[in-house]
Each structure stands twice: as C-alpha cells, then as structure tokens.
mmCIF file of C-alpha atoms in Angstrom:
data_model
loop_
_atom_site.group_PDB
_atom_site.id
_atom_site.type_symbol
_atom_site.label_atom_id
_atom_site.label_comp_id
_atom_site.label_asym_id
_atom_site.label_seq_id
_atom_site.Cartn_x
_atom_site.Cartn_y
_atom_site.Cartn_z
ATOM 1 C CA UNK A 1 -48.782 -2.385 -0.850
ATOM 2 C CA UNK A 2 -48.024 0.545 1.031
ATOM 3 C CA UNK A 3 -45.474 1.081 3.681
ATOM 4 C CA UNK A 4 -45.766 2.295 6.818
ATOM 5 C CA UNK A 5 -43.301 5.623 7.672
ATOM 6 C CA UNK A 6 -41.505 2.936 10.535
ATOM 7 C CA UNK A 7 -41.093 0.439 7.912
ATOM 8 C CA UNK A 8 -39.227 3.091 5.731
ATOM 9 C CA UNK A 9 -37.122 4.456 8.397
ATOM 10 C CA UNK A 10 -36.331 0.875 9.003
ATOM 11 C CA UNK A 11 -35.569 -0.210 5.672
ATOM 12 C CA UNK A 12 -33.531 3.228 5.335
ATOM 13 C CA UNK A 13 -31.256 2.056 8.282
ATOM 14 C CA UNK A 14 -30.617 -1.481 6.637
ATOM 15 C CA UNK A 15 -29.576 -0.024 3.301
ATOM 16 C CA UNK A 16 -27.309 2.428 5.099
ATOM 17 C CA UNK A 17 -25.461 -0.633 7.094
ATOM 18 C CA UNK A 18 -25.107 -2.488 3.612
ATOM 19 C CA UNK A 19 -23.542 1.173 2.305
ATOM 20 C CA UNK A 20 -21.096 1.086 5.066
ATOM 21 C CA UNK A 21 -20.192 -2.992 4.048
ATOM 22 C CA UNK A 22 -19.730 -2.041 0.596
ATOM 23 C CA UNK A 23 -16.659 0.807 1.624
ATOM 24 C CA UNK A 24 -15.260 -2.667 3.976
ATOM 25 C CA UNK A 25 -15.519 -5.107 0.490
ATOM 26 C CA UNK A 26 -14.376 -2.185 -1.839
ATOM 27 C CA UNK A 27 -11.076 -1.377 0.744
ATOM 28 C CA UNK A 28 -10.665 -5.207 0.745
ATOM 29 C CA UNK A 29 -10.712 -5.375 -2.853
ATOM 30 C CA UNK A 30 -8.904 -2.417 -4.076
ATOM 31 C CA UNK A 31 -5.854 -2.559 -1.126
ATOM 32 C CA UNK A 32 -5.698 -6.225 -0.558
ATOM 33 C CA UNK A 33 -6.281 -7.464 -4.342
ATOM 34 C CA UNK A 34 -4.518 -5.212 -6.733
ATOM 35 C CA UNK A 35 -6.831 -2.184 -7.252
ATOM 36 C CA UNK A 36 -10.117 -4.391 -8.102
ATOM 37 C CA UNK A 37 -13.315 -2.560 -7.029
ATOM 38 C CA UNK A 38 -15.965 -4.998 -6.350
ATOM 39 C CA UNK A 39 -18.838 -2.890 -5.251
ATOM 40 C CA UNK A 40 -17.925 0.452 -6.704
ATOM 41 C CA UNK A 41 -18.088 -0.413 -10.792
ATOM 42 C CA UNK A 42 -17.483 3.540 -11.842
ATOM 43 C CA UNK A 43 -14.091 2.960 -10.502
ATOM 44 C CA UNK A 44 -13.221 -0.329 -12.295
ATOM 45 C CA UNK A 45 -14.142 1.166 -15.540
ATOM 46 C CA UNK A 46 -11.751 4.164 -15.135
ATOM 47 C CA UNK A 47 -8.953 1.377 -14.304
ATOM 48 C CA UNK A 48 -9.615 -1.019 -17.151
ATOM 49 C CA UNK A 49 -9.899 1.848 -19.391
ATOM 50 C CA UNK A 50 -6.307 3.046 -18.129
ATOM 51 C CA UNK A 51 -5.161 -0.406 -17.852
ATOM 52 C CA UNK A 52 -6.034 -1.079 -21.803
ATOM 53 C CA UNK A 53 -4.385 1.974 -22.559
ATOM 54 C CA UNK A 54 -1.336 0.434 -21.118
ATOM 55 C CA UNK A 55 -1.037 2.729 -18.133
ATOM 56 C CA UNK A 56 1.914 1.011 -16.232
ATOM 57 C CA UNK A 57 0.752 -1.249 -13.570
ATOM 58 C CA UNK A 58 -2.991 -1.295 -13.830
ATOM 59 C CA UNK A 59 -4.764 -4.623 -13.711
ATOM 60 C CA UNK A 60 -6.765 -5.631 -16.665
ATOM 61 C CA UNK A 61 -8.372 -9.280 -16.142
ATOM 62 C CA UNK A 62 -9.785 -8.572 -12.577
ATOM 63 C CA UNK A 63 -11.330 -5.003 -13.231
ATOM 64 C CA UNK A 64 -13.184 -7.051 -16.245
ATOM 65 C CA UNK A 65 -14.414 -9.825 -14.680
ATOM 66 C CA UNK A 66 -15.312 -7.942 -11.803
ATOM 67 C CA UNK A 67 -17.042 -5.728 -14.051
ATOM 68 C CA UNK A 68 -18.802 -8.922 -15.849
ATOM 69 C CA UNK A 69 -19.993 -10.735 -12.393
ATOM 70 C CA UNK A 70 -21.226 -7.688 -11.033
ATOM 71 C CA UNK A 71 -23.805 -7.626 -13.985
ATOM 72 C CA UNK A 72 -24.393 -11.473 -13.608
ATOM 73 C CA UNK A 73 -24.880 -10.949 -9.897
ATOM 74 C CA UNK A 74 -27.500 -7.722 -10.816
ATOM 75 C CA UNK A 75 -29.243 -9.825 -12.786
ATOM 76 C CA UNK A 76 -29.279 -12.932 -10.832
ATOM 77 C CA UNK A 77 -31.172 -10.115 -8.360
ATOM 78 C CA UNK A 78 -33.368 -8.869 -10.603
ATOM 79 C CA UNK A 79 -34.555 -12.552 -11.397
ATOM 80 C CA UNK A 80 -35.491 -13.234 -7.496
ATOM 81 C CA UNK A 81 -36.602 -9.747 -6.545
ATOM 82 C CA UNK A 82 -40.349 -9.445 -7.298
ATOM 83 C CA UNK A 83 -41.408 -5.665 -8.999
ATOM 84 C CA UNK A 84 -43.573 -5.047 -6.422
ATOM 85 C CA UNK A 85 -41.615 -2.615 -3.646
ATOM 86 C CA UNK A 86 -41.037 -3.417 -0.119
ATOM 87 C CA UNK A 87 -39.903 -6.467 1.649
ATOM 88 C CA UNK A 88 -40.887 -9.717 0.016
ATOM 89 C CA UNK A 89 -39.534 -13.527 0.733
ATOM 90 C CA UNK A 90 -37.302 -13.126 -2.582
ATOM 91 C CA UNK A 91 -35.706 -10.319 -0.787
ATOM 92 C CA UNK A 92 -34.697 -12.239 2.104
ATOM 93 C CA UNK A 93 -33.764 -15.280 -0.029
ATOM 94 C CA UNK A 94 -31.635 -12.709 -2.487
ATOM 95 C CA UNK A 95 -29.898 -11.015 0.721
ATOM 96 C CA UNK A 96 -29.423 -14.454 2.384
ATOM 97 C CA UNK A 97 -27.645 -15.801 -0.555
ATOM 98 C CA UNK A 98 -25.563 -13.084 -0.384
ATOM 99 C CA UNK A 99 -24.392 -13.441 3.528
ATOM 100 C CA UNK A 100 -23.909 -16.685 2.898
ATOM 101 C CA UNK A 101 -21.452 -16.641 -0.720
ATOM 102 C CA UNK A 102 -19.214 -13.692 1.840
ATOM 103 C CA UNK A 103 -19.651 -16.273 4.611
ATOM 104 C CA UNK A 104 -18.215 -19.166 2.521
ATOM 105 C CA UNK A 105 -15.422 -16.775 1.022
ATOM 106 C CA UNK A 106 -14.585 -15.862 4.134
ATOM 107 C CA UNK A 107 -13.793 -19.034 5.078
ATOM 108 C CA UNK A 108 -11.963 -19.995 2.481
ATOM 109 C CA UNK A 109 -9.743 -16.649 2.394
ATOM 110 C CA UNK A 110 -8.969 -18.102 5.791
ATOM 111 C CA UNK A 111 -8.160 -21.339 5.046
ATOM 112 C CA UNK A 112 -6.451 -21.025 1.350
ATOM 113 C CA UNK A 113 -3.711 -18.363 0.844
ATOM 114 C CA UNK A 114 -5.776 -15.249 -1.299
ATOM 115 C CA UNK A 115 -2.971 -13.461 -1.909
ATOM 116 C CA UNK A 116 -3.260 -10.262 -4.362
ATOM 117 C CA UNK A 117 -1.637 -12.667 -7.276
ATOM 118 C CA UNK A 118 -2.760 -15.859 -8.474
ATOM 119 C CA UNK A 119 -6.085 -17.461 -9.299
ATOM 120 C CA UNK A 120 -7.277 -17.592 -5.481
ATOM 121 C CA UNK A 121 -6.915 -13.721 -5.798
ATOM 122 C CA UNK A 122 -8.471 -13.468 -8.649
ATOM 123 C CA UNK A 123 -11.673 -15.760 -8.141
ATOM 124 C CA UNK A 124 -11.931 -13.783 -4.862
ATOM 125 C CA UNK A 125 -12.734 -10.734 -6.477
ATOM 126 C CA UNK A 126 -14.872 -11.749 -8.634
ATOM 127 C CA UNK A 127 -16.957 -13.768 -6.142
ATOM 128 C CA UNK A 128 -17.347 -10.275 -3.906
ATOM 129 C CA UNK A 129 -18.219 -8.505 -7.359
ATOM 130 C CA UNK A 130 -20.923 -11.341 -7.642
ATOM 131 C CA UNK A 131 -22.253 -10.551 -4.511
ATOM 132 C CA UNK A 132 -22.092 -7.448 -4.267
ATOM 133 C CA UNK A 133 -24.440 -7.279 -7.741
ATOM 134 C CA UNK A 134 -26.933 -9.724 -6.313
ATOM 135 C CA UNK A 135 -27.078 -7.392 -3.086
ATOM 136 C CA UNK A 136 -27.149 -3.937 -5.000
ATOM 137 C CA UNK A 137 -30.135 -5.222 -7.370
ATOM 138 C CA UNK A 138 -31.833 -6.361 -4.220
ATOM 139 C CA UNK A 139 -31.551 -3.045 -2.307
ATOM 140 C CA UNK A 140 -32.795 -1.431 -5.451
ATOM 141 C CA UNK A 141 -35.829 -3.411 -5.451
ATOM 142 C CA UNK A 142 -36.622 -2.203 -1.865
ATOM 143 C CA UNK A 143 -37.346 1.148 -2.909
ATOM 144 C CA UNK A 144 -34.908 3.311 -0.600
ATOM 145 C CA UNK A 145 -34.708 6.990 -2.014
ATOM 146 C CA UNK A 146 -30.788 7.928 -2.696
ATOM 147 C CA UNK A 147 -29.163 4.864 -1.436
ATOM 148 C CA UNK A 148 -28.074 2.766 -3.683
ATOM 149 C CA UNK A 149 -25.513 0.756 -1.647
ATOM 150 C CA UNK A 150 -22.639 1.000 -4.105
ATOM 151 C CA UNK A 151 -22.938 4.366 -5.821
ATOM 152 C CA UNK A 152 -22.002 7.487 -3.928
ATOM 153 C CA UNK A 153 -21.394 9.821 -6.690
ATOM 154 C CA UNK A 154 -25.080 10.196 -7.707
ATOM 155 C CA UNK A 155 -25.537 10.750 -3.698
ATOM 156 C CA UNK A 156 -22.844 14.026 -3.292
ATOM 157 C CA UNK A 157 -24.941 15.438 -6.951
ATOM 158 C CA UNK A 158 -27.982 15.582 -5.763
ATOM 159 C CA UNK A 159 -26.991 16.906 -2.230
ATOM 160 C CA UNK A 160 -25.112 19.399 -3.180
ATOM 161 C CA UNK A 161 -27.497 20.220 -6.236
ATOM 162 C CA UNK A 162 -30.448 19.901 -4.066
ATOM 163 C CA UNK A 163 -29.138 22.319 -1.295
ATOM 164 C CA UNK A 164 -30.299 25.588 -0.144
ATOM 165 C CA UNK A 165 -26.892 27.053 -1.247
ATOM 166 C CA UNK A 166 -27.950 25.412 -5.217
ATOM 167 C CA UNK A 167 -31.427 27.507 -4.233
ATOM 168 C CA UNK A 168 -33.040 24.544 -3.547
ATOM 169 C CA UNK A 169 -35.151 22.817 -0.522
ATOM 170 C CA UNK A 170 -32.404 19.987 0.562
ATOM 171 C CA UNK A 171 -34.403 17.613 0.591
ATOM 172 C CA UNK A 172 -33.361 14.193 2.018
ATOM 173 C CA UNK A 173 -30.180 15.505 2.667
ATOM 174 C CA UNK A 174 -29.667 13.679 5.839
ATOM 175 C CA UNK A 175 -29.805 10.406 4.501
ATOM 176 C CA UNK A 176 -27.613 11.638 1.369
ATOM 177 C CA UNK A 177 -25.028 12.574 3.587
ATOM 178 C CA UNK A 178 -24.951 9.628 6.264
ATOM 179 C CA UNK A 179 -24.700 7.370 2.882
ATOM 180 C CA UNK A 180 -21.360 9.451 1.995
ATOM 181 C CA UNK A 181 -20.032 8.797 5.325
ATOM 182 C CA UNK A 182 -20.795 5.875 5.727
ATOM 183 C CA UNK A 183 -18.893 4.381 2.808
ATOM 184 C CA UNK A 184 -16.356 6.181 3.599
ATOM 185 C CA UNK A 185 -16.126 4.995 7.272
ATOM 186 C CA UNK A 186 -16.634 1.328 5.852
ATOM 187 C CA UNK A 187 -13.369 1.790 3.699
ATOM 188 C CA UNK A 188 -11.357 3.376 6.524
ATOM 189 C CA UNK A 189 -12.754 -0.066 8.676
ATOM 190 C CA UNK A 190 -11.800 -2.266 5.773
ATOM 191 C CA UNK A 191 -8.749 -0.429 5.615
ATOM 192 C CA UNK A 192 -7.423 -0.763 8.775
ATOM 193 C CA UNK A 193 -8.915 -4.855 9.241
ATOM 194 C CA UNK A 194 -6.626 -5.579 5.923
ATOM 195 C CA UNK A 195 -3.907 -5.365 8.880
ATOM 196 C CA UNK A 196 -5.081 -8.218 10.814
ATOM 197 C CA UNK A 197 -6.257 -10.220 7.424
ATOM 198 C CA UNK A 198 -8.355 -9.906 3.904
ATOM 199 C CA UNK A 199 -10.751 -12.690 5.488
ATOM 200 C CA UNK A 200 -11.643 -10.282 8.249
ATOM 201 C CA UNK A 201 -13.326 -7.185 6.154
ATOM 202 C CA UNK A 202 -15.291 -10.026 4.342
ATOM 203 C CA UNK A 203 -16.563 -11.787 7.573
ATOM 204 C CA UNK A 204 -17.242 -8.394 8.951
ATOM 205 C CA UNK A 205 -19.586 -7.752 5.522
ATOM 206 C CA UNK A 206 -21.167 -11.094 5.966
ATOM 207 C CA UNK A 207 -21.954 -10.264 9.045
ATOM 208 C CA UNK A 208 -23.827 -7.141 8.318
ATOM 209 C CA UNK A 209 -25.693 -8.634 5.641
ATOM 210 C CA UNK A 210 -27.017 -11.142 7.490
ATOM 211 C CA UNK A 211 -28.006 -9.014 10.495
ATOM 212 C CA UNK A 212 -29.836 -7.176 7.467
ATOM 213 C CA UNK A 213 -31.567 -10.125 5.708
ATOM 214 C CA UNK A 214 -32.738 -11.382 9.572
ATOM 215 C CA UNK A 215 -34.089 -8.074 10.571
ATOM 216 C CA UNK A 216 -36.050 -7.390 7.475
ATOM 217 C CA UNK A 217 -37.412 -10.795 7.099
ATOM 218 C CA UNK A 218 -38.760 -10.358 10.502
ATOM 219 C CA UNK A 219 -39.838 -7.253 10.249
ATOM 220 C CA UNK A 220 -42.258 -8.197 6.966
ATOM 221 C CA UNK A 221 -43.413 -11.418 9.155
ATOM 222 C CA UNK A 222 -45.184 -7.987 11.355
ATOM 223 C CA UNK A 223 -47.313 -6.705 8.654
ATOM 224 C CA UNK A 224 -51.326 -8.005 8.437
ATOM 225 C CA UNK A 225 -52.892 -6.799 5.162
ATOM 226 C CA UNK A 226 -55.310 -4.365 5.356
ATOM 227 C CA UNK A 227 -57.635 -6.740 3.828
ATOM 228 C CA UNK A 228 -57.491 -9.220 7.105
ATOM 229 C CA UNK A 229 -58.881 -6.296 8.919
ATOM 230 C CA UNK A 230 -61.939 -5.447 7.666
ATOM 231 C CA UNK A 231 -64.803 -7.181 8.951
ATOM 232 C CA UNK A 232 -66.554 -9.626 6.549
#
C-alpha cells in the first residue's frame, strides 16, 4: 500500500505529539517515582546497572520491572500491529488501548495515594512502562523515519552525523531536531505539572494519545484503494 506524501506528513506530526508525551511520562516517572524511566529504557539500564553495583540510593526493583513490562508491552504491540506499514485497524486498537490503560491510571493516581514508595508507586511505573512499550512498538509499525517516540539518542547521531558540517546532505534534519525538542519540552511540561499532581502529566499523555489514535483512525477511514477506481 503506498502512502500518500499528506498521509506521511500527517503521520509524522502524530508520532512527534506521542515524542513530546513520552518526555511528560518519563518526567513523571523519573521525578515523581524514584528515578524510574518508563519510556526512555537506555536510562533504566544505566540505573539498574549502578543500582546492582550498590551505588547509594539507586532503585533496583522498579528500573527492572520497568525494564521487563516495557518488553511485554513491545511485544503485546508487535502481536496487534500487522507487518504491512501505514495505518491499519490494529493500529488504532493498539494506540486506543494505550489512551485508555493512562486514562484508567490516571484515575486511579487520583483517587489512591501513588506516592514514590510503596506498591501503588511501584505498580504505577510499571503500568506507564507497559504502555509506553505497547505505544513505541505501534509507532514503529507506522513506518515514521527517525522517530521512534522513546529514543532520542539515535535521533542527535544521525543529525549531527548526517549534517553538512559531518560533510553530509542533512537529510531529514528537521524532523530529527523537532523530535529532540520535543521530548525535551514534554519533560520540562511533566516537570513543572508534577507541582500540581503525578495524575496530571499522565492525564495530559492520555490525552495526546487519544487525540492521536482518533485522528489516524479517521484519517485511514479517507483512503479508497486504487483498485475501487479503476473501471471494470
């Protein structure tokens, strides 16, 4: 199936909203939850691989399962998401289980007290880790050159490798370097909601996801197959 250049720049623009909601989860997670990444694995291997060396206040338990669901949730993605790139009903039924499991977290946060201690805490990260695996596999299915959703690092390589000052063409470097700033702008939100409450930078995420899943699924309702076109 091929996709249409507005399609792309579409699907570009929803991947780049999720990048900015995984900066609000990861802020959440690291600030509000004792330093548990739950979008942003690279950094919750460095800190259980400190924390097993015994480095003096580094969590253990909720780097690892954090770590673990985040695979679970990736493959749990993988399972719905078809092979075939673009938008397909999987897609929207992967992304809309994910607005809805930060919807229902949300709501609890609210209601029960997730403090940074204590198994509320702790089943809190690893339910964002969960979803944010389900949503990363998803957004890799879609097909969206250098945007991941949760990896930056890969991004700030090959736009600085790329460049004209590496000697090369900088190609894509737009996208590369709205994807940079717009985790980072998702952490400074997250950041600053932690003030009013956790719940907050989660419901803001949930959200965003769901203004994603609608907007895709309705933009793939748009497309007639080439096939339907031709006359018989």
């Amino acid at each position: 199936m091929t996709t249409s250049p507005r399609r792309e720049r579409l699907h570009l623009v929803l991947m780049l909203i999720l990048t900015f909601s995984t900066g609000v989860v990861d802020a959440v997670g690291y600030l509000g939850f004792d330093r548990v990444f739950t979008g942003n694995m690279t950094g919750n291997v460095v800190i259980l691989g400190m924390g097993l060396a015994g480095a003096e206040e580094l969590p253990v338990l909720r780097p690892l399962l954090a770590l673990g669901l985040f695979l679970v949730g990736a493959l749990l993605g993988g399972r719905l998401s078809t092979h075939e790139q673009g938008w397909t009903r999987r897609t929207t039924l992967a992304f809309g289980l994910a607005a809805l499991s930060l919807t229902l977290l949300a709501v609890v946060m609210a209601t029960l007290d997730a403090a940074d201690s204590g198994p509320v805490g702790t089943v809190t990260t690893s339910t964002l880790a969960l979803t944010m695996g389900l949503q990363a596999a998803t957004a890799k299915r879609l097909g969206v050159t250098d945007v991941s959703t949760v990896v930056v690092t890969s991004t700030i390589t090959g736009l600085a490798a790329d460049s004209r000052l590496a000697g090369g063409q900088g190609p894509r470097s737009g996208r590369r370097a709205l994807a940079v700033l717009l985790i980072l702008l998702g952490a400074l939100t997250g950041a600053l909601l932690l003030r009013i409450d956790p719940w907050v930078g989660v419901a803001l995420s949930a959200t965003l996801c769901l203004v994603v899943t609608c907007a895709g699924h309705r933009d793939s309702r748009r497309e007639v197959p080439v096939a339907a076109t031709q006359p018989a």
